[in-house]
Short mmCIF file of C-alpha atoms and ligand atoms in Angstrom, two decimals:
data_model
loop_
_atom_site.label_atom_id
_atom_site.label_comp_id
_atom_site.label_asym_id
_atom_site.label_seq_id
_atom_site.Cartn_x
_atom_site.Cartn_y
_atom_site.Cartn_z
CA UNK Z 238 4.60 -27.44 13.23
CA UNK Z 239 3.45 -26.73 9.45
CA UNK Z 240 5.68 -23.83 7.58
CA UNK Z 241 2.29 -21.38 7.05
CA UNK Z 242 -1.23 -20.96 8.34
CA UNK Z 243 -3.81 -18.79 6.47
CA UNK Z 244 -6.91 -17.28 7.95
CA UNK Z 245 -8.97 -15.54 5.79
CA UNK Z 246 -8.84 -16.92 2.23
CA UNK Z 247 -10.83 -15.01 0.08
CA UNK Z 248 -9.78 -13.61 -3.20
CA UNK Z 249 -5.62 -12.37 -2.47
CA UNK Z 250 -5.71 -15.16 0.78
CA UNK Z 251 -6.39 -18.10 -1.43
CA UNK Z 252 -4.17 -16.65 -4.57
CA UNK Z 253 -1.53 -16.95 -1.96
CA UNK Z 254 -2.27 -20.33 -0.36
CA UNK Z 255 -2.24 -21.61 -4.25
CA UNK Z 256 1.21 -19.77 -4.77
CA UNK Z 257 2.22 -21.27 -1.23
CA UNK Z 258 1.27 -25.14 -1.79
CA UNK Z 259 3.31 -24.66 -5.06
CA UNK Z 260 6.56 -23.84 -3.43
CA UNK Z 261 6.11 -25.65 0.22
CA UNK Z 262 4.64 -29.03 0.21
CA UNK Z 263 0.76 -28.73 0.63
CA UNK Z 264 1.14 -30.98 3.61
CA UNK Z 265 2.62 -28.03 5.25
CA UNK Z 266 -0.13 -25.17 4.68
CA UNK Z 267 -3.22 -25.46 6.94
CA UNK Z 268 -5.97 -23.01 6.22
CA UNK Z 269 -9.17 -21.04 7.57
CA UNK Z 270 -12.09 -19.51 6.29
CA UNK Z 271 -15.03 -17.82 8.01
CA UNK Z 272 -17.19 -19.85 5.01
CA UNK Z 273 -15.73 -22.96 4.89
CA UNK Z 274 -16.62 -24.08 1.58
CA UNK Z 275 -14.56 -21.72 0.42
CA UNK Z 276 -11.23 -23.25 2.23
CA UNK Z 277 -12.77 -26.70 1.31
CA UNK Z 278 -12.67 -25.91 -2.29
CA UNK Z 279 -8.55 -24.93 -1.73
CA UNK Z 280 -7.86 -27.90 -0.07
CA UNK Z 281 -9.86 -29.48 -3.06
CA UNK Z 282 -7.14 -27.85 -5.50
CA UNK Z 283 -4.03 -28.22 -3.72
CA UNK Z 284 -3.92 -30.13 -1.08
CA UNK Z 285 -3.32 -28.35 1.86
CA UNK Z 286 -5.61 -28.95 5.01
CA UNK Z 287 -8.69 -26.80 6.19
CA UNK Z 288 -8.75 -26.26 10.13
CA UNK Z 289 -12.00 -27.08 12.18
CA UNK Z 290 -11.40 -23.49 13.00
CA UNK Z 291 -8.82 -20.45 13.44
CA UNK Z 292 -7.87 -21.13 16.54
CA UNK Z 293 -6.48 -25.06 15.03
CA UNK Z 294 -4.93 -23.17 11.87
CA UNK Z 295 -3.40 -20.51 14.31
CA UNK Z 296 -1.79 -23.59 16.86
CA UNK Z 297 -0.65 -25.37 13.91
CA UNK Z 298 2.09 -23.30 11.83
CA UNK Z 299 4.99 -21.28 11.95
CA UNK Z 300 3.80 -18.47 9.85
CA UNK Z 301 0.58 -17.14 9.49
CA UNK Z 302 -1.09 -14.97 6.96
CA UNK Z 303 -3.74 -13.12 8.38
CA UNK Z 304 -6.05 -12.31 5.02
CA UNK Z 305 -9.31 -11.07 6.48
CA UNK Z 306 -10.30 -7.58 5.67
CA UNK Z 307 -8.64 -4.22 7.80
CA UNK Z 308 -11.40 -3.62 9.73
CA UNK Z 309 -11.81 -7.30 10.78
CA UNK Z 310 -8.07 -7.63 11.94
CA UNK Z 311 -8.12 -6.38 15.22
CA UNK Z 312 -11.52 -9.23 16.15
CA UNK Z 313 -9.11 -12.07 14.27
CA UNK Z 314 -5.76 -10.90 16.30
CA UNK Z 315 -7.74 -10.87 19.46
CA UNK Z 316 -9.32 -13.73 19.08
CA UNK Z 317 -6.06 -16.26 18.09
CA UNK Z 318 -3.62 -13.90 20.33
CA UNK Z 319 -4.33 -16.32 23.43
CA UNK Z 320 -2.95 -19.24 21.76
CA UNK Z 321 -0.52 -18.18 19.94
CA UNK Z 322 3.36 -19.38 21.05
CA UNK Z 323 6.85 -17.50 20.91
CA UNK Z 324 8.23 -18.34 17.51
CA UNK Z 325 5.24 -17.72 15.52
CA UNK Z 326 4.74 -14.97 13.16
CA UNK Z 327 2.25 -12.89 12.00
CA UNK Z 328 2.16 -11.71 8.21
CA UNK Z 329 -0.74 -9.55 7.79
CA UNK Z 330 -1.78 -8.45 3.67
CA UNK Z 331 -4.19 -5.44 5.19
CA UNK Z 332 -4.05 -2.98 3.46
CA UNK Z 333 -3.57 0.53 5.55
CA UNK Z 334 -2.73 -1.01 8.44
CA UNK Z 335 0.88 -0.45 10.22
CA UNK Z 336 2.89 -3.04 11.76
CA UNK Z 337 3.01 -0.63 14.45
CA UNK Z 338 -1.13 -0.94 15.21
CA UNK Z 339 -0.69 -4.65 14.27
CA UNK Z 340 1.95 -4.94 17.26
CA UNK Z 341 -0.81 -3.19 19.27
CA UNK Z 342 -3.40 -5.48 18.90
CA UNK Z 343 -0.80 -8.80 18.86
CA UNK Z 344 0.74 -10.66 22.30
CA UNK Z 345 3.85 -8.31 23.13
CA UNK Z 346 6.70 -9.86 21.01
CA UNK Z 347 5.51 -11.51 18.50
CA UNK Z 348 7.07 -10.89 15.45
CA UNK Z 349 4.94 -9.02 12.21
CA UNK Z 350 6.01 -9.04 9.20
CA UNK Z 351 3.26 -6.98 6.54
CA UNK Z 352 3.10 -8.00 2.66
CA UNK Z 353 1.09 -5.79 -0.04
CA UNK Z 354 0.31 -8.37 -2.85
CA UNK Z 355 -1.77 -7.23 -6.19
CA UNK Z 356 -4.17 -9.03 -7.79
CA UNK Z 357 -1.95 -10.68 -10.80
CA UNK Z 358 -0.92 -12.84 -7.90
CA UNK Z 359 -3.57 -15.08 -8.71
CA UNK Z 360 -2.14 -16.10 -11.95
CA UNK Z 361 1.40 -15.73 -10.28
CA UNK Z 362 2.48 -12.98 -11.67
CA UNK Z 363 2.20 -10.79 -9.11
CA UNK Z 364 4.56 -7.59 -7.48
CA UNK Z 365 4.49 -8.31 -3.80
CA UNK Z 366 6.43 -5.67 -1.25
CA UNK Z 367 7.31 -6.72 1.68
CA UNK Z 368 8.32 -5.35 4.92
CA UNK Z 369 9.59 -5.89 8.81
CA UNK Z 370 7.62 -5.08 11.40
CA UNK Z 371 8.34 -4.79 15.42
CA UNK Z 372 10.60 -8.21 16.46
CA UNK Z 373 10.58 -9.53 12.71
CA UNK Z 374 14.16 -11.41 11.58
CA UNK Z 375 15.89 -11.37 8.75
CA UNK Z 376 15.28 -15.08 8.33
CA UNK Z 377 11.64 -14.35 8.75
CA UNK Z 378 11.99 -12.07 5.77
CA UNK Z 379 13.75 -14.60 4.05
CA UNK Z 380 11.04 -17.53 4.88
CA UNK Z 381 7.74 -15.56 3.86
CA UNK Z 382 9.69 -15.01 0.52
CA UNK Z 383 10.36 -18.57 -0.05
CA UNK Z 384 6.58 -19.31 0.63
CA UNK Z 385 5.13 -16.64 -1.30
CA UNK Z 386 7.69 -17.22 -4.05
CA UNK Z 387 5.43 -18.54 -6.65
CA UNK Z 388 2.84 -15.30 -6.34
CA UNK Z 389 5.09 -13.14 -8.39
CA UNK Z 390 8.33 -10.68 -7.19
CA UNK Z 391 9.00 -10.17 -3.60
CA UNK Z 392 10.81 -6.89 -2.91
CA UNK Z 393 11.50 -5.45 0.39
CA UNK Z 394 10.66 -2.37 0.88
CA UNK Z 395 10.37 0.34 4.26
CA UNK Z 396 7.50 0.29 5.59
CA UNK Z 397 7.39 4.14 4.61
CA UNK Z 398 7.20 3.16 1.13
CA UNK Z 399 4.17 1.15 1.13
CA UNK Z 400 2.00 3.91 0.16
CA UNK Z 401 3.91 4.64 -2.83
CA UNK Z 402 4.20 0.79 -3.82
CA UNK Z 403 0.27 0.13 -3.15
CA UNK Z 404 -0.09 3.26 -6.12
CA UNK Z 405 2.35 1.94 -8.36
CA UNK Z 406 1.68 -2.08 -8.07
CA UNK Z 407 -1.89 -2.43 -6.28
CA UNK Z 408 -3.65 -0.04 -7.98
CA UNK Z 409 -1.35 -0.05 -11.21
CA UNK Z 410 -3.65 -2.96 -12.50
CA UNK Z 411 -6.42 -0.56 -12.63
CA UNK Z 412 -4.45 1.96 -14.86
CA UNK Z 413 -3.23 -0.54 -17.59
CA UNK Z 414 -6.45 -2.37 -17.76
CA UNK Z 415 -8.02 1.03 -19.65
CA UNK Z 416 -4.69 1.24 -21.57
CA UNK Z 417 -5.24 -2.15 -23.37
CA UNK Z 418 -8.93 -1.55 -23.91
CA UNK Z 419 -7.94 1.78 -25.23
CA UNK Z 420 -4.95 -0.06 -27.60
CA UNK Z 421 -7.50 -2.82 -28.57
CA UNK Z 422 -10.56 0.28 -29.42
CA UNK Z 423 -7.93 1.98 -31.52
CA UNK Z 424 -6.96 -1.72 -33.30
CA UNK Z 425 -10.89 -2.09 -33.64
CA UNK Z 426 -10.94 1.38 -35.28
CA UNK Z 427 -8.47 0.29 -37.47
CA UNK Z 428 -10.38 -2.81 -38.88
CA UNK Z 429 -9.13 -5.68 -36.35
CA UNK Z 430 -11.23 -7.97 -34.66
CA UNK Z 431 -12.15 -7.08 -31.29
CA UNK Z 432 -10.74 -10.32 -29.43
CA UNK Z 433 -7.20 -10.31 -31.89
CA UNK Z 434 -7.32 -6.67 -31.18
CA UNK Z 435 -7.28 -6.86 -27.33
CA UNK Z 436 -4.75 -10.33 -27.50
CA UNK Z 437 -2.53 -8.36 -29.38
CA UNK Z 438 -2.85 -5.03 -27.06
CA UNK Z 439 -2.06 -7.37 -23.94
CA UNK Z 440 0.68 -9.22 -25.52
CA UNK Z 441 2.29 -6.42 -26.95
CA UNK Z 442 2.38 -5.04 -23.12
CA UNK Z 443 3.54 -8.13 -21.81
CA UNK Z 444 6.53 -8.30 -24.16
CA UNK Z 445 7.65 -4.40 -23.58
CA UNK Z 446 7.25 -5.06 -19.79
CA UNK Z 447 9.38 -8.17 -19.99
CA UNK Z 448 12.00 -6.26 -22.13
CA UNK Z 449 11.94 -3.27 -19.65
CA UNK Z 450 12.92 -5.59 -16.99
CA UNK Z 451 15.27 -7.96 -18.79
CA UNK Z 452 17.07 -5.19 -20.99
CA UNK Z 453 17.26 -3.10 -17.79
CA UNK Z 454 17.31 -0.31 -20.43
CA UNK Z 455 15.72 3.12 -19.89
CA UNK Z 456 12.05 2.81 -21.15
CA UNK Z 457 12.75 6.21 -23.20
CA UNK Z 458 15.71 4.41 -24.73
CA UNK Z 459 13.15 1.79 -25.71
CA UNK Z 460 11.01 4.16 -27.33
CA UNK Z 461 13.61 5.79 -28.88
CA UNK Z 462 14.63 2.70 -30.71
CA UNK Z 463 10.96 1.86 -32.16
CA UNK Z 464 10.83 5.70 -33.51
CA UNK Z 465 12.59 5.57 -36.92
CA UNK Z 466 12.84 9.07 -38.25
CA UNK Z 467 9.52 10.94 -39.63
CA UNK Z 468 7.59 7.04 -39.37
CA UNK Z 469 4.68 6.05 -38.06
CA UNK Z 470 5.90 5.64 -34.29
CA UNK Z 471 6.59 8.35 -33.80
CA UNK Z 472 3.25 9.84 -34.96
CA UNK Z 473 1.80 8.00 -32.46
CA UNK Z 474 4.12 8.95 -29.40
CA UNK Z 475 3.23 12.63 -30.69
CA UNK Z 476 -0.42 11.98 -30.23
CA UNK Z 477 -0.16 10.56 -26.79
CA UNK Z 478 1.91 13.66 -25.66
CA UNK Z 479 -0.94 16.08 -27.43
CA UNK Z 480 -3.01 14.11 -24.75
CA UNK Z 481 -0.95 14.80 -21.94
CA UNK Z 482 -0.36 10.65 -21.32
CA UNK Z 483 2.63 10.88 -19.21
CA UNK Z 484 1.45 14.01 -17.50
CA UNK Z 485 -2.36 11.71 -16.79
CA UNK Z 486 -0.27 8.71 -15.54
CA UNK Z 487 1.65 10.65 -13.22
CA UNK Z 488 -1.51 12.23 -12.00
CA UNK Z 489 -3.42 8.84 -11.21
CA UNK Z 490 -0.05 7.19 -9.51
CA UNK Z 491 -0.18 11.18 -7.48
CA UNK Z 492 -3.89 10.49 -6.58
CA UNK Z 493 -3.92 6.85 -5.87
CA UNK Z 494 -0.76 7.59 -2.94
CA UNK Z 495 -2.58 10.53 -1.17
CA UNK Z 496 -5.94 8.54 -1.03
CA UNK Z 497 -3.62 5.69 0.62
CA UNK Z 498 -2.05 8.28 2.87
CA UNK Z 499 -4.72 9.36 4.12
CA UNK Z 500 -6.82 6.24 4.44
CA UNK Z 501 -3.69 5.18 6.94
CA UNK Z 502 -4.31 8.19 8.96
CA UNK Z 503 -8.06 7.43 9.42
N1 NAP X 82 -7.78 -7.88 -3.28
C1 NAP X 82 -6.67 -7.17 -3.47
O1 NAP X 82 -6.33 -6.73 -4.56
C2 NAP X 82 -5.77 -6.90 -2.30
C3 NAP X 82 -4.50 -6.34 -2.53
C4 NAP X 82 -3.65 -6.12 -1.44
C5 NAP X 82 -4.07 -6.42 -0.17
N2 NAP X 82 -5.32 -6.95 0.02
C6 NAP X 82 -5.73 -7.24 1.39
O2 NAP X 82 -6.08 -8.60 1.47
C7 NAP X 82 -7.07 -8.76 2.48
C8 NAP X 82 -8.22 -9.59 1.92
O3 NAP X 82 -8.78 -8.89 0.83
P1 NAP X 82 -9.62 -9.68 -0.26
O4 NAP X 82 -9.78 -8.77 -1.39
O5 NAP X 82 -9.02 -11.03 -0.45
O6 NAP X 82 -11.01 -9.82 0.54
P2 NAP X 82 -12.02 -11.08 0.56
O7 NAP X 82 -12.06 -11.72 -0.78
O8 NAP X 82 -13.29 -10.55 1.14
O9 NAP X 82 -11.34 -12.08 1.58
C9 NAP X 82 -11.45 -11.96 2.96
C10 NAP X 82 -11.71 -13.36 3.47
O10 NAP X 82 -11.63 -13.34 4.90
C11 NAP X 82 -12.65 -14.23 5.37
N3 NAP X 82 -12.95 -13.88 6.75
C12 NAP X 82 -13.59 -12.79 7.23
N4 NAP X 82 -13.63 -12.82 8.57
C13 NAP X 82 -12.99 -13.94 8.94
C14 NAP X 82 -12.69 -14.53 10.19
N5 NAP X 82 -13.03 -13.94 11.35
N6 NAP X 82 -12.02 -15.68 10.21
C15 NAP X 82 -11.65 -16.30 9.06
N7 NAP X 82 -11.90 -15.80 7.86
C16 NAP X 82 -12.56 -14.63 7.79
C17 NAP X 82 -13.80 -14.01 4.45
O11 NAP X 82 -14.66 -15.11 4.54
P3 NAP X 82 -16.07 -15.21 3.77
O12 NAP X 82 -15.83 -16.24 2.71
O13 NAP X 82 -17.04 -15.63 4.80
O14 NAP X 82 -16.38 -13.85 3.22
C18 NAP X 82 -13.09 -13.89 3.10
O15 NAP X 82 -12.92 -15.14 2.45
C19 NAP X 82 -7.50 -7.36 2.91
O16 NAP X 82 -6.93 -7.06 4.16
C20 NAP X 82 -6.96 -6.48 1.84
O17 NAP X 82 -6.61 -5.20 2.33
C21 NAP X 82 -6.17 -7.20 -1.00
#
């Protein structure tokens, strides 16, 4: 049998077939897509195999990523539930969806595991979270990490904490992509070119990011240490707190969770 299967490759299904073939040999990834063309142009890339159909990629591996949309999940699991085999398990990247209504719609028994990836995946840079569903192992935990090492960070996480992550990491994207065209506007305003000023925005993110995580200092402590007394730092850390910043941030991470809580309870 190959290590992983994935049906549905679309935009976060194929970043994660790429990520896959990088860390198990493409030999060992066998893939479906509703439009083929699409899985033809992975298999183009990295050498992995497209199935005649799901029902082929869903016989064939030990793990499979199930990467079609929510609302399409409970057709795909019916569909390849017939054939698939104890031992196999089911990793589904819906978004909203419990393992719990996943197990519902699966053969009783087989093991689901759930990941939430975000989009930086594709460049494999991505924050993944994952958690175990009804029958899932420890080393199935420790498998779909190995094969999705190469997206980004895998964390485990409850299940009860996906909400939270999907605000922070899914839609987090969303908030700092108005954050560096906002840095790169205010560069602009002061005289820079517009693509420096926006290379130099992202960068400068990148780097505090990286140092956040490598330092493992407080961010505040961070700040702190850029803010020499009465300079020019620290004029700008007043202006974002006349704006409220923190307060706004807060707010969209606040709003992003309830609108995933309750699109779960739907
Ligand atoms: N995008 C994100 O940022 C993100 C983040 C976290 C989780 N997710 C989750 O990832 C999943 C996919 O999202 P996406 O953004 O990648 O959507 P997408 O680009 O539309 O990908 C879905 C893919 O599934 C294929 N498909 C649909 N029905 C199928 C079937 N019956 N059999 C085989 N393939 C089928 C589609 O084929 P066609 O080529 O024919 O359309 C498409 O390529 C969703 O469940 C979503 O909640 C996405």
């Amino acid at each position: 049998m190959k290590q992983a299967a994935f049906i549905g490759t679309g935009n976060m299904g194929g970043a994660l077939v790429r990520a896959a073939c990088q860390s198990v040999p493409p030999q060992d990834v066998i893939i479906s897509n509703r439009t083929r063309s699409k899985a033809l142009d992975l298999e183009n890339d990295t050498g992995c195999t497209v199935a005649a159909n799901n029902l082929e990629a869903a016989c064939a591996a030990r793990y499979l990523f199930l990467g079609v949309k929510p609302h399409m999940m409970r057709a795909l699991l019916e569909e390849i539930g017939p054939v698939l085999t104890p031992g196999q398990v089911l990793v589904s990247m819906a978004a909203g969806l419990t393992a719990e209504t996943l197990a519902g719609w699966a053969p009783p028994g087989t093991p689901i595991l759930r990941i939430m990836p975000n989009t930086p995946c594709s460049i494999g840079k991505g924050m993944i979270a994952l958690c175990a569903g009804p029958n899932a192992q420890a080393s199935h935990l420790q498998a779909v990490e190995h094969i999705l090492r190469f997206a980004g960070r895998v964390e485990r996480l409850d299940e009860g904490l996906m909400d939270a992550f999907s605000a922070v990491a899914g839609c987090g994207p969303a908030f700092v992509y108005p954050f560096i065209e906002a840095m790169a506007d205010g560069g602009v305003l002061a005289g820079l070119p517009r693509q420096k000023a926006m290379a130099f925005a992202a960068q400068t993110l990148i780097g505090a990011a990286c140092l956040v995580l490598e330092s493992e200092e407080h961010p505040g402590a961070l700040k702190d240490a850029v803010c020499s007394p009465g300079g020019s730092t620290i004029e700008g850390v007043a202006a974002l707190e006349r704006g409220g910043f923190r307060g706004v941030v807060m707010d969209a991470v606040i709003a992003a969770w309830k609108k995933n809580t309750a699109l779960g309870k739907q």
